[in-house]
PDB file of C-alpha atoms in Angstrom:
ATOM      1  CA  MET X   1     -18.400  -5.332  16.466  1.00  0.00           C
ATOM      2  CA  ILE X   2     -19.350  -8.996  16.380  1.00  0.00           C
ATOM      3  CA  THR X   3     -17.787 -11.340  19.052  1.00  0.00           C
ATOM      4  CA  ILE X   4     -18.018 -15.033  18.495  1.00  0.00           C
ATOM      5  CA  GLU X   5     -16.236 -18.104  19.774  1.00  0.00           C
ATOM      6  CA  LEU X   6     -15.104 -20.348  16.868  1.00  0.00           C
ATOM      7  CA  ASP X   7     -13.597 -23.910  16.801  1.00  0.00           C
ATOM      8  CA  HIS X   8     -11.014 -24.697  14.224  1.00  0.00           C
ATOM      9  CA  PHE X   9     -10.429 -21.033  13.344  1.00  0.00           C
ATOM     10  CA  SER X  10      -7.096 -19.165  13.404  1.00  0.00           C
ATOM     11  CA  LEU X  11      -6.545 -15.818  11.889  1.00  0.00           C
ATOM     12  CA  GLU X  12      -2.857 -16.462  12.152  1.00  0.00           C
ATOM     13  CA  GLN X  13      -2.966 -19.683  10.160  1.00  0.00           C
ATOM     14  CA  ILE X  14      -5.339 -18.287   7.588  1.00  0.00           C
ATOM     15  CA  CYS X  15      -3.167 -15.160   7.131  1.00  0.00           C
ATOM     16  CA  ARG X  16      -0.057 -17.487   6.507  1.00  0.00           C
ATOM     17  CA  SER X  17      -1.863 -20.198   4.500  1.00  0.00           C
ATOM     18  CA  GLY X  18      -1.048 -18.839   0.995  1.00  0.00           C
ATOM     19  CA  GLN X  19      -4.572 -18.372  -0.223  1.00  0.00           C
ATOM     20  CA  CYS X  20      -5.243 -14.829   0.892  1.00  0.00           C
ATOM     21  CA  PHE X  21      -2.611 -12.184   0.155  1.00  0.00           C
ATOM     22  CA  ARG X  22      -4.442  -8.834   1.393  1.00  0.00           C
ATOM     23  CA  MET X  23      -4.600  -9.966   5.032  1.00  0.00           C
ATOM     24  CA  LYS X  24      -1.786  -8.907   7.196  1.00  0.00           C
ATOM     25  CA  GLU X  25      -0.993  -8.881  10.966  1.00  0.00           C
ATOM     26  CA  THR X  26      -1.035  -5.265  12.344  1.00  0.00           C
ATOM     27  CA  GLY X  27      -0.498  -6.083  16.157  1.00  0.00           C
ATOM     28  CA  LYS X  28      -0.453  -8.829  18.556  1.00  0.00           C
ATOM     29  CA  ASN X  29      -3.438 -11.081  17.735  1.00  0.00           C
ATOM     30  CA  THR X  30      -4.894  -8.321  15.410  1.00  0.00           C
ATOM     31  CA  TYR X  31      -5.313  -8.650  11.733  1.00  0.00           C
ATOM     32  CA  VAL X  32      -6.631  -6.568   8.861  1.00  0.00           C
ATOM     33  CA  LEU X  33      -8.067  -7.799   5.657  1.00  0.00           C
ATOM     34  CA  ILE X  34      -9.031  -6.198   2.358  1.00  0.00           C
ATOM     35  CA  ALA X  35     -11.312  -8.233   0.103  1.00  0.00           C
ATOM     36  CA  GLY X  36     -12.431  -6.577  -3.117  1.00  0.00           C
ATOM     37  CA  ASP X  37     -13.482  -3.057  -1.897  1.00  0.00           C
ATOM     38  CA  ARG X  38     -14.115  -4.306   1.703  1.00  0.00           C
ATOM     39  CA  TYR X  39     -11.841  -3.500   4.813  1.00  0.00           C
ATOM     40  CA  LEU X  40     -12.170  -5.674   7.965  1.00  0.00           C
ATOM     41  CA  LYS X  41     -10.275  -5.511  11.391  1.00  0.00           C
ATOM     42  CA  MET X  42     -10.245  -8.678  13.397  1.00  0.00           C
ATOM     43  CA  GLU X  43      -8.814  -9.593  16.796  1.00  0.00           C
ATOM     44  CA  GLN X  44      -8.487 -13.194  18.234  1.00  0.00           C
ATOM     45  CA  LYS X  45      -7.867 -14.387  21.847  1.00  0.00           C
ATOM     46  CA  GLY X  46      -7.908 -18.231  21.996  1.00  0.00           C
ATOM     47  CA  SER X  47     -11.106 -19.141  20.335  1.00  0.00           C
ATOM     48  CA  VAL X  48     -12.915 -15.833  20.689  1.00  0.00           C
ATOM     49  CA  VAL X  49     -12.756 -13.692  17.574  1.00  0.00           C
ATOM     50  CA  ASP X  50     -13.866  -9.958  17.263  1.00  0.00           C
ATOM     51  CA  PHE X  51     -14.926  -8.918  13.978  1.00  0.00           C
ATOM     52  CA  HIS X  52     -15.084  -5.015  13.675  1.00  0.00           C
ATOM     53  CA  CYS X  53     -18.147  -4.704  11.469  1.00  0.00           C
ATOM     54  CA  SER X  54     -21.951  -4.465  11.531  1.00  0.00           C
ATOM     55  CA  ASP X  55     -24.133  -7.211  12.160  1.00  0.00           C
ATOM     56  CA  THR X  56     -25.576  -6.802   8.490  1.00  0.00           C
ATOM     57  CA  GLU X  57     -22.025  -6.881   7.096  1.00  0.00           C
ATOM     58  CA  PHE X  58     -21.001 -10.039   9.195  1.00  0.00           C
ATOM     59  CA  LEU X  59     -24.106 -11.799   8.315  1.00  0.00           C
ATOM     60  CA  GLY X  60     -24.101 -10.902   4.549  1.00  0.00           C
ATOM     61  CA  ILE X  61     -20.450 -11.173   3.756  1.00  0.00           C
ATOM     62  CA  TRP X  62     -18.058 -12.511   6.383  1.00  0.00           C
ATOM     63  CA  ILE X  63     -19.838 -15.660   7.529  1.00  0.00           C
ATOM     64  CA  THR X  64     -19.774 -16.809   3.884  1.00  0.00           C
ATOM     65  CA  TYR X  65     -16.166 -15.403   3.191  1.00  0.00           C
ATOM     66  CA  PHE X  66     -14.803 -17.449   6.196  1.00  0.00           C
ATOM     67  CA  ASP X  67     -16.796 -20.458   5.771  1.00  0.00           C
ATOM     68  CA  LEU X  68     -18.116 -20.258   9.366  1.00  0.00           C
ATOM     69  CA  ASP X  69     -21.175 -22.304   8.654  1.00  0.00           C
ATOM     70  CA  ASN X  70     -18.938 -25.398   7.968  1.00  0.00           C
ATOM     71  CA  ASP X  71     -17.731 -27.640  10.720  1.00  0.00           C
ATOM     72  CA  TYR X  72     -13.972 -28.300  10.110  1.00  0.00           C
ATOM     73  CA  GLY X  73     -13.782 -30.597  12.963  1.00  0.00           C
ATOM     74  CA  ARG X  74     -15.086 -33.225  10.621  1.00  0.00           C
ATOM     75  CA  TYR X  75     -12.286 -32.735   8.287  1.00  0.00           C
ATOM     76  CA  ILE X  76      -9.850 -33.134  11.069  1.00  0.00           C
ATOM     77  CA  ASP X  77     -11.599 -36.416  12.136  1.00  0.00           C
ATOM     78  CA  ALA X  78     -11.613 -37.654   8.614  1.00  0.00           C
ATOM     79  CA  VAL X  79      -7.727 -37.920   8.637  1.00  0.00           C
ATOM     80  CA  ASN X  80      -6.449 -41.547   8.603  1.00  0.00           C
ATOM     81  CA  PRO X  81      -4.912 -41.983  11.950  1.00  0.00           C
ATOM     82  CA  ARG X  82      -2.149 -44.307  10.570  1.00  0.00           C
ATOM     83  CA  ASP X  83      -1.112 -41.371   8.309  1.00  0.00           C
ATOM     84  CA  ARG X  84       1.371 -40.008  10.580  1.00  0.00           C
ATOM     85  CA  TYR X  85       2.444 -37.216   8.169  1.00  0.00           C
ATOM     86  CA  LEU X  86      -1.022 -35.942   7.344  1.00  0.00           C
ATOM     87  CA  CYS X  87      -1.904 -36.117  11.200  1.00  0.00           C
ATOM     88  CA  ALA X  88       0.909 -33.854  11.922  1.00  0.00           C
ATOM     89  CA  ALA X  89      -0.114 -31.535   9.190  1.00  0.00           C
ATOM     90  CA  ALA X  90      -3.646 -31.267  10.057  1.00  0.00           C
ATOM     91  CA  ASP X  91      -2.653 -30.747  13.624  1.00  0.00           C
ATOM     92  CA  LYS X  92      -0.427 -27.867  12.692  1.00  0.00           C
ATOM     93  CA  GLY X  93      -3.124 -26.310  10.465  1.00  0.00           C
ATOM     94  CA  GLU X  94      -6.236 -27.088  12.221  1.00  0.00           C
ATOM     95  CA  GLY X  95      -7.305 -23.406  12.282  1.00  0.00           C
ATOM     96  CA  ILE X  96      -7.222 -22.944   8.442  1.00  0.00           C
ATOM     97  CA  ARG X  97     -10.442 -22.239   6.485  1.00  0.00           C
ATOM     98  CA  ILE X  98     -11.031 -22.394   2.887  1.00  0.00           C
ATOM     99  CA  LEU X  99     -11.994 -18.823   2.114  1.00  0.00           C
ATOM    100  CA  ARG X 100     -14.785 -17.976  -0.373  1.00  0.00           C
ATOM    101  CA  GLN X 101     -12.935 -15.150  -2.304  1.00  0.00           C
ATOM    102  CA  ASP X 102     -13.888 -13.124  -5.246  1.00  0.00           C
ATOM    103  CA  LEU X 103     -13.371 -15.038  -8.471  1.00  0.00           C
ATOM    104  CA  TRP X 104     -11.836 -12.050 -10.393  1.00  0.00           C
ATOM    105  CA  GLU X 105      -9.472 -11.389  -7.542  1.00  0.00           C
ATOM    106  CA  MET X 106      -8.367 -14.764  -7.345  1.00  0.00           C
ATOM    107  CA  ILE X 107      -7.737 -15.104 -11.151  1.00  0.00           C
ATOM    108  CA  VAL X 108      -5.431 -12.188 -10.957  1.00  0.00           C
ATOM    109  CA  THR X 109      -3.801 -13.132  -7.724  1.00  0.00           C
ATOM    110  CA  PHE X 110      -2.841 -16.564  -8.924  1.00  0.00           C
ATOM    111  CA  LEU X 111      -1.699 -15.426 -12.225  1.00  0.00           C
ATOM    112  CA  ILE X 112       0.787 -13.337 -10.087  1.00  0.00           C
ATOM    113  CA  SER X 113       1.702 -16.222  -7.991  1.00  0.00           C
ATOM    114  CA  GLN X 114       3.396 -18.210 -10.537  1.00  0.00           C
ATOM    115  CA  GLN X 115       7.124 -18.772 -10.042  1.00  0.00           C
ATOM    116  CA  ASN X 116       6.756 -16.300  -6.965  1.00  0.00           C
ATOM    117  CA  ASN X 117       7.096 -16.229  -3.180  1.00  0.00           C
ATOM    118  CA  ILE X 118       4.315 -14.966  -0.716  1.00  0.00           C
ATOM    119  CA  SER X 119       6.178 -11.858   0.040  1.00  0.00           C
ATOM    120  CA  ARG X 120       6.605 -10.794  -3.500  1.00  0.00           C
ATOM    121  CA  ILE X 121       3.118 -11.836  -4.361  1.00  0.00           C
ATOM    122  CA  ARG X 122       1.905  -9.459  -1.638  1.00  0.00           C
ATOM    123  CA  LYS X 123       4.036  -6.546  -2.874  1.00  0.00           C
ATOM    124  CA  CYS X 124       2.906  -7.156  -6.581  1.00  0.00           C
ATOM    125  CA  ILE X 125      -0.828  -7.318  -5.618  1.00  0.00           C
ATOM    126  CA  GLU X 126      -0.488  -4.019  -3.551  1.00  0.00           C
ATOM    127  CA  ALA X 127       1.244  -2.299  -6.313  1.00  0.00           C
ATOM    128  CA  LEU X 128      -1.488  -3.208  -8.869  1.00  0.00           C
ATOM    129  CA  CYS X 129      -4.240  -2.116  -6.361  1.00  0.00           C
ATOM    130  CA  MET X 130      -2.484   1.310  -5.620  1.00  0.00           C
ATOM    131  CA  TYR X 131      -2.016   2.048  -9.242  1.00  0.00           C
ATOM    132  CA  TYR X 132      -5.436   0.800 -10.591  1.00  0.00           C
ATOM    133  CA  GLY X 133      -7.791   0.417  -7.499  1.00  0.00           C
ATOM    134  CA  GLU X 134     -10.127   2.929  -6.063  1.00  0.00           C
ATOM    135  CA  LYS X 135      -8.695   4.673  -2.994  1.00  0.00           C
ATOM    136  CA  LYS X 136     -11.004   4.181  -0.002  1.00  0.00           C
ATOM    137  CA  GLU X 137     -11.186   5.093   3.691  1.00  0.00           C
ATOM    138  CA  ALA X 138     -11.933   2.472   6.357  1.00  0.00           C
ATOM    139  CA  PRO X 139     -14.217   3.199   9.410  1.00  0.00           C
ATOM    140  CA  ASP X 140     -11.249   3.593  11.501  1.00  0.00           C
ATOM    141  CA  GLY X 141      -9.744   6.155   9.321  1.00  0.00           C
ATOM    142  CA  MET X 142      -7.209   4.005   7.481  1.00  0.00           C
ATOM    143  CA  GLU X 143      -6.838   4.631   3.795  1.00  0.00           C
ATOM    144  CA  TYR X 144      -6.652   1.534   1.514  1.00  0.00           C
ATOM    145  CA  TYR X 145      -7.164   0.584  -2.158  1.00  0.00           C
ATOM    146  CA  ALA X 146      -9.877  -1.610  -3.546  1.00  0.00           C
ATOM    147  CA  PHE X 147      -8.920  -4.435  -5.958  1.00  0.00           C
ATOM    148  CA  PRO X 148      -8.853  -3.186  -9.452  1.00  0.00           C
ATOM    149  CA  THR X 149     -12.033  -3.874 -11.389  1.00  0.00           C
ATOM    150  CA  VAL X 150     -11.892  -5.809 -14.787  1.00  0.00           C
ATOM    151  CA  SER X 151     -12.413  -2.779 -16.909  1.00  0.00           C
ATOM    152  CA  ALA X 152      -9.490  -0.899 -15.055  1.00  0.00           C
ATOM    153  CA  LEU X 153      -7.084  -3.583 -15.946  1.00  0.00           C
ATOM    154  CA  ALA X 154      -8.471  -4.099 -19.342  1.00  0.00           C
ATOM    155  CA  ALA X 155      -7.653  -0.534 -20.181  1.00  0.00           C
ATOM    156  CA  ALA X 156      -4.053  -0.835 -18.869  1.00  0.00           C
ATOM    157  CA  THR X 157      -1.093  -1.305 -21.105  1.00  0.00           C
ATOM    158  CA  GLU X 158       1.276  -4.326 -20.735  1.00  0.00           C
ATOM    159  CA  GLU X 159       4.142  -1.855 -20.400  1.00  0.00           C
ATOM    160  CA  GLU X 160       2.377  -0.016 -17.347  1.00  0.00           C
ATOM    161  CA  VAL X 161       1.693  -3.422 -15.624  1.00  0.00           C
ATOM    162  CA  ARG X 162       5.279  -4.576 -16.276  1.00  0.00           C
ATOM    163  CA  ASN X 163       6.635  -1.551 -14.679  1.00  0.00           C
ATOM    164  CA  LEU X 164       4.949  -2.249 -11.383  1.00  0.00           C
ATOM    165  CA  GLY X 165       7.230  -5.293 -11.076  1.00  0.00           C
ATOM    166  CA  LEU X 166       4.936  -7.881 -12.610  1.00  0.00           C
ATOM    167  CA  GLY X 167       7.353  -8.955 -15.231  1.00  0.00           C
ATOM    168  CA  TYR X 168       6.119 -11.452 -17.776  1.00  0.00           C
ATOM    169  CA  ARG X 169       2.945 -11.831 -15.899  1.00  0.00           C
ATOM    170  CA  ALA X 170       1.845  -8.520 -17.031  1.00  0.00           C
ATOM    171  CA  ARG X 171       0.818 -10.006 -20.410  1.00  0.00           C
ATOM    172  CA  TYR X 172      -1.367 -12.642 -18.710  1.00  0.00           C
ATOM    173  CA  ILE X 173      -3.244 -10.029 -16.598  1.00  0.00           C
ATOM    174  CA  VAL X 174      -3.863  -7.440 -19.299  1.00  0.00           C
ATOM    175  CA  SER X 175      -5.074 -10.199 -21.770  1.00  0.00           C
ATOM    176  CA  THR X 176      -7.109 -11.962 -19.242  1.00  0.00           C
ATOM    177  CA  ALA X 177      -8.788  -8.674 -18.290  1.00  0.00           C
ATOM    178  CA  LYS X 178      -9.696  -7.959 -21.835  1.00  0.00           C
ATOM    179  CA  SER X 179     -11.077 -11.432 -22.553  1.00  0.00           C
ATOM    180  CA  ILE X 180     -13.422 -10.920 -19.562  1.00  0.00           C
ATOM    181  CA  ASP X 181     -14.263  -7.347 -20.361  1.00  0.00           C
ATOM    182  CA  THR X 182     -15.147  -8.118 -23.954  1.00  0.00           C
ATOM    183  CA  GLY X 183     -17.370 -10.932 -22.841  1.00  0.00           C
ATOM    184  CA  GLU X 184     -15.277 -13.635 -24.527  1.00  0.00           C
ATOM    185  CA  ILE X 185     -15.045 -15.364 -21.095  1.00  0.00           C
ATOM    186  CA  SER X 186     -17.986 -14.933 -18.580  1.00  0.00           C
ATOM    187  CA  LEU X 187     -17.191 -14.869 -15.023  1.00  0.00           C
ATOM    188  CA  GLU X 188     -20.901 -15.310 -14.114  1.00  0.00           C
ATOM    189  CA  ARG X 189     -21.015 -18.522 -16.246  1.00  0.00           C
ATOM    190  CA  ILE X 190     -17.960 -19.778 -14.429  1.00  0.00           C
ATOM    191  CA  ARG X 191     -19.559 -19.123 -11.046  1.00  0.00           C
ATOM    192  CA  GLY X 192     -22.700 -20.970 -12.059  1.00  0.00           C
ATOM    193  CA  MET X 193     -20.747 -24.017 -13.020  1.00  0.00           C
ATOM    194  CA  ARG X 194     -21.338 -27.041 -10.623  1.00  0.00           C
ATOM    195  CA  SER X 195     -18.631 -29.177 -12.257  1.00  0.00           C
ATOM    196  CA  ARG X 196     -15.203 -28.476 -11.188  1.00  0.00           C
ATOM    197  CA  ARG X 197     -13.982 -30.034 -14.426  1.00  0.00           C
ATOM    198  CA  GLN X 198     -16.051 -27.630 -16.459  1.00  0.00           C
ATOM    199  CA  ALA X 199     -15.073 -24.586 -14.343  1.00  0.00           C
ATOM    200  CA  LYS X 200     -11.352 -25.699 -14.748  1.00  0.00           C
ATOM    201  CA  GLU X 201     -11.623 -25.967 -18.501  1.00  0.00           C
ATOM    202  CA  GLU X 202     -13.169 -22.554 -18.800  1.00  0.00           C
ATOM    203  CA  LEU X 203     -10.620 -20.965 -16.552  1.00  0.00           C
ATOM    204  CA  MET X 204      -7.734 -22.494 -18.685  1.00  0.00           C
ATOM    205  CA  LYS X 205      -9.006 -20.664 -21.640  1.00  0.00           C
ATOM    206  CA  LEU X 206      -7.516 -17.363 -20.110  1.00  0.00           C
ATOM    207  CA  CYS X 207      -4.021 -16.373 -20.897  1.00  0.00           C
ATOM    208  CA  GLY X 208      -1.450 -17.711 -18.439  1.00  0.00           C
ATOM    209  CA  VAL X 209      -3.902 -20.036 -16.530  1.00  0.00           C
ATOM    210  CA  GLY X 210      -2.569 -23.475 -16.386  1.00  0.00           C
ATOM    211  CA  GLU X 211      -3.722 -26.433 -14.301  1.00  0.00           C
ATOM    212  CA  LYS X 212      -2.106 -25.427 -11.015  1.00  0.00           C
ATOM    213  CA  VAL X 213      -3.485 -21.903 -11.215  1.00  0.00           C
ATOM    214  CA  ALA X 214      -7.091 -23.185 -12.312  1.00  0.00           C
ATOM    215  CA  ASP X 215      -7.015 -25.489  -9.350  1.00  0.00           C
ATOM    216  CA  CYS X 216      -6.154 -22.683  -7.026  1.00  0.00           C
ATOM    217  CA  ILE X 217      -8.945 -20.559  -8.389  1.00  0.00           C
ATOM    218  CA  CYS X 218     -11.514 -23.372  -8.105  1.00  0.00           C
ATOM    219  CA  LEU X 219     -10.498 -24.161  -4.522  1.00  0.00           C
ATOM    220  CA  PHE X 220     -10.158 -20.428  -3.204  1.00  0.00           C
ATOM    221  CA  ALA X 221     -12.877 -18.652  -5.140  1.00  0.00           C
ATOM    222  CA  LEU X 222     -15.385 -21.262  -6.437  1.00  0.00           C
ATOM    223  CA  HIS X 223     -15.002 -23.393  -3.246  1.00  0.00           C
ATOM    224  CA  HIS X 224     -14.623 -26.620  -5.187  1.00  0.00           C
ATOM    225  CA  MET X 225     -13.359 -28.504  -2.152  1.00  0.00           C
ATOM    226  CA  ASP X 226     -11.939 -31.461  -4.066  1.00  0.00           C
ATOM    227  CA  ALA X 227      -9.532 -29.179  -6.031  1.00  0.00           C
ATOM    228  CA  PHE X 228      -5.877 -30.264  -5.258  1.00  0.00           C
ATOM    229  CA  PRO X 229      -3.293 -27.619  -6.562  1.00  0.00           C
ATOM    230  CA  ILE X 230       0.151 -29.210  -6.905  1.00  0.00           C
ATOM    231  CA  ASP X 231       2.928 -26.805  -6.717  1.00  0.00           C
ATOM    232  CA  THR X 232       6.579 -27.628  -6.019  1.00  0.00           C
ATOM    233  CA  HIS X 233       5.947 -28.156  -2.207  1.00  0.00           C
ATOM    234  CA  ILE X 234       2.995 -30.443  -2.793  1.00  0.00           C
ATOM    235  CA  ARG X 235       4.951 -32.401  -5.551  1.00  0.00           C
ATOM    236  CA  GLN X 236       7.901 -32.976  -3.157  1.00  0.00           C
ATOM    237  CA  VAL X 237       5.439 -34.246  -0.289  1.00  0.00           C
ATOM    238  CA  LEU X 238       3.833 -36.669  -2.683  1.00  0.00           C
ATOM    239  CA  GLU X 239       7.058 -37.997  -4.010  1.00  0.00           C
ATOM    240  CA  LYS X 240       8.381 -38.491  -0.351  1.00  0.00           C
ATOM    241  CA  HIS X 241       5.206 -39.498   1.561  1.00  0.00           C
ATOM    242  CA  TYR X 242       2.713 -40.807  -0.944  1.00  0.00           C
ATOM    243  CA  LYS X 243       4.806 -42.810  -3.418  1.00  0.00           C
ATOM    244  CA  ARG X 244       1.722 -44.844  -4.480  1.00  0.00           C
ATOM    245  CA  GLY X 245      -0.130 -41.533  -4.834  1.00  0.00           C
ATOM    246  CA  PHE X 246      -2.420 -39.510  -2.616  1.00  0.00           C
ATOM    247  CA  PRO X 247      -5.447 -41.439  -1.263  1.00  0.00           C
ATOM    248  CA  ASN X 248      -7.906 -39.465  -3.265  1.00  0.00           C
ATOM    249  CA  ARG X 249     -10.737 -41.810  -2.879  1.00  0.00           C
ATOM    250  CA  ARG X 250     -10.544 -41.646   1.070  1.00  0.00           C
ATOM    251  CA  TYR X 251     -10.792 -37.731   0.900  1.00  0.00           C
ATOM    252  CA  HIS X 252     -13.108 -37.245  -1.964  1.00  0.00           C
ATOM    253  CA  GLY X 253     -14.919 -33.919  -1.674  1.00  0.00           C
ATOM    254  CA  MET X 254     -12.136 -32.679   0.891  1.00  0.00           C
ATOM    255  CA  ARG X 255      -8.810 -33.006  -0.860  1.00  0.00           C
ATOM    256  CA  GLY X 256      -8.523 -29.216  -1.151  1.00  0.00           C
ATOM    257  CA  ILE X 257      -8.561 -29.025   2.628  1.00  0.00           C
ATOM    258  CA  MET X 258      -6.122 -31.695   2.946  1.00  0.00           C
ATOM    259  CA  GLN X 259      -3.762 -29.987   0.490  1.00  0.00           C
ATOM    260  CA  GLN X 260      -4.042 -26.937   2.541  1.00  0.00           C
ATOM    261  CA  TYR X 261      -2.960 -28.606   5.805  1.00  0.00           C
ATOM    262  CA  ILE X 262       0.026 -29.969   3.939  1.00  0.00           C
ATOM    263  CA  PHE X 263       0.973 -26.682   2.192  1.00  0.00           C
ATOM    264  CA  TYR X 264       0.795 -24.893   5.553  1.00  0.00           C
ATOM    265  CA  TYR X 265       2.702 -27.621   7.271  1.00  0.00           C
ATOM    266  CA  GLU X 266       5.580 -27.379   4.653  1.00  0.00           C
ATOM    267  CA  LEU X 267       5.479 -23.519   4.787  1.00  0.00           C
ATOM    268  CA  THR X 268       5.895 -23.481   8.659  1.00  0.00           C
ATOM    269  CA  LYS X 269       7.224 -26.584   9.967  1.00  0.00           C
ATOM    270  CA  ASP X 270      10.787 -25.332  10.291  1.00  0.00           C
ATOM    271  CA  LYS X 271       9.649 -21.924  11.789  1.00  0.00           C
ATOM    272  CA  VAL X 272       9.178 -21.270  15.414  1.00  0.00           C
TER     273      VAL X 272
END
């Protein structure tokens, strides 16, 4: 187990931020995360976090995954003090991190996210994993399912996936998996693109991937921190609080983080 003290890090906020759908609270201050075929149990008390994994796994996987080498205090400090709305949003979600998640998993995840709520997205992803993912056992004896591979979903039929409750998204998922499996679209090539614009254009060649989904993938998988996904919540905020447009120039290189503060704030501001 690794115990570390972290500033601007909240398991609760990360879990509820709408970027990761296979992380859940299992007890007071206790969370479990499944990422790809990995299973991680975590506990947090104040700023002290316990990661139930080996030193090797923590150093090789989770530091990068949770972006722990990045100082998020500088993003909080960058918020314009005269922007009362964004100050409130950043204060509410100051423990959020932009996760470095698997590209393939994020493509499927955000295809599922379209016209969907967080609870249903979670259910759809778990159904897909249980049906097509490899069954695994965690060190604590818990059974779980790895995220399905490209080849597993490329071999699926649209009808099978639709029957799991995916609806019209089934066509997007199967078609996308086949495009990647045949080499028509290369995930390695997309990962290697330094330009967000190029990566976004390539992602939008996939069936069902529009601008918003591509921006989500760029932010949560490729870590293009300037990606700014616009959904209904964000659009309403822009119309109400930023009628002259969001101050993109001021937040260049960190717009995605500001988007997450706003999204989380809108998601949780009326909840205790």
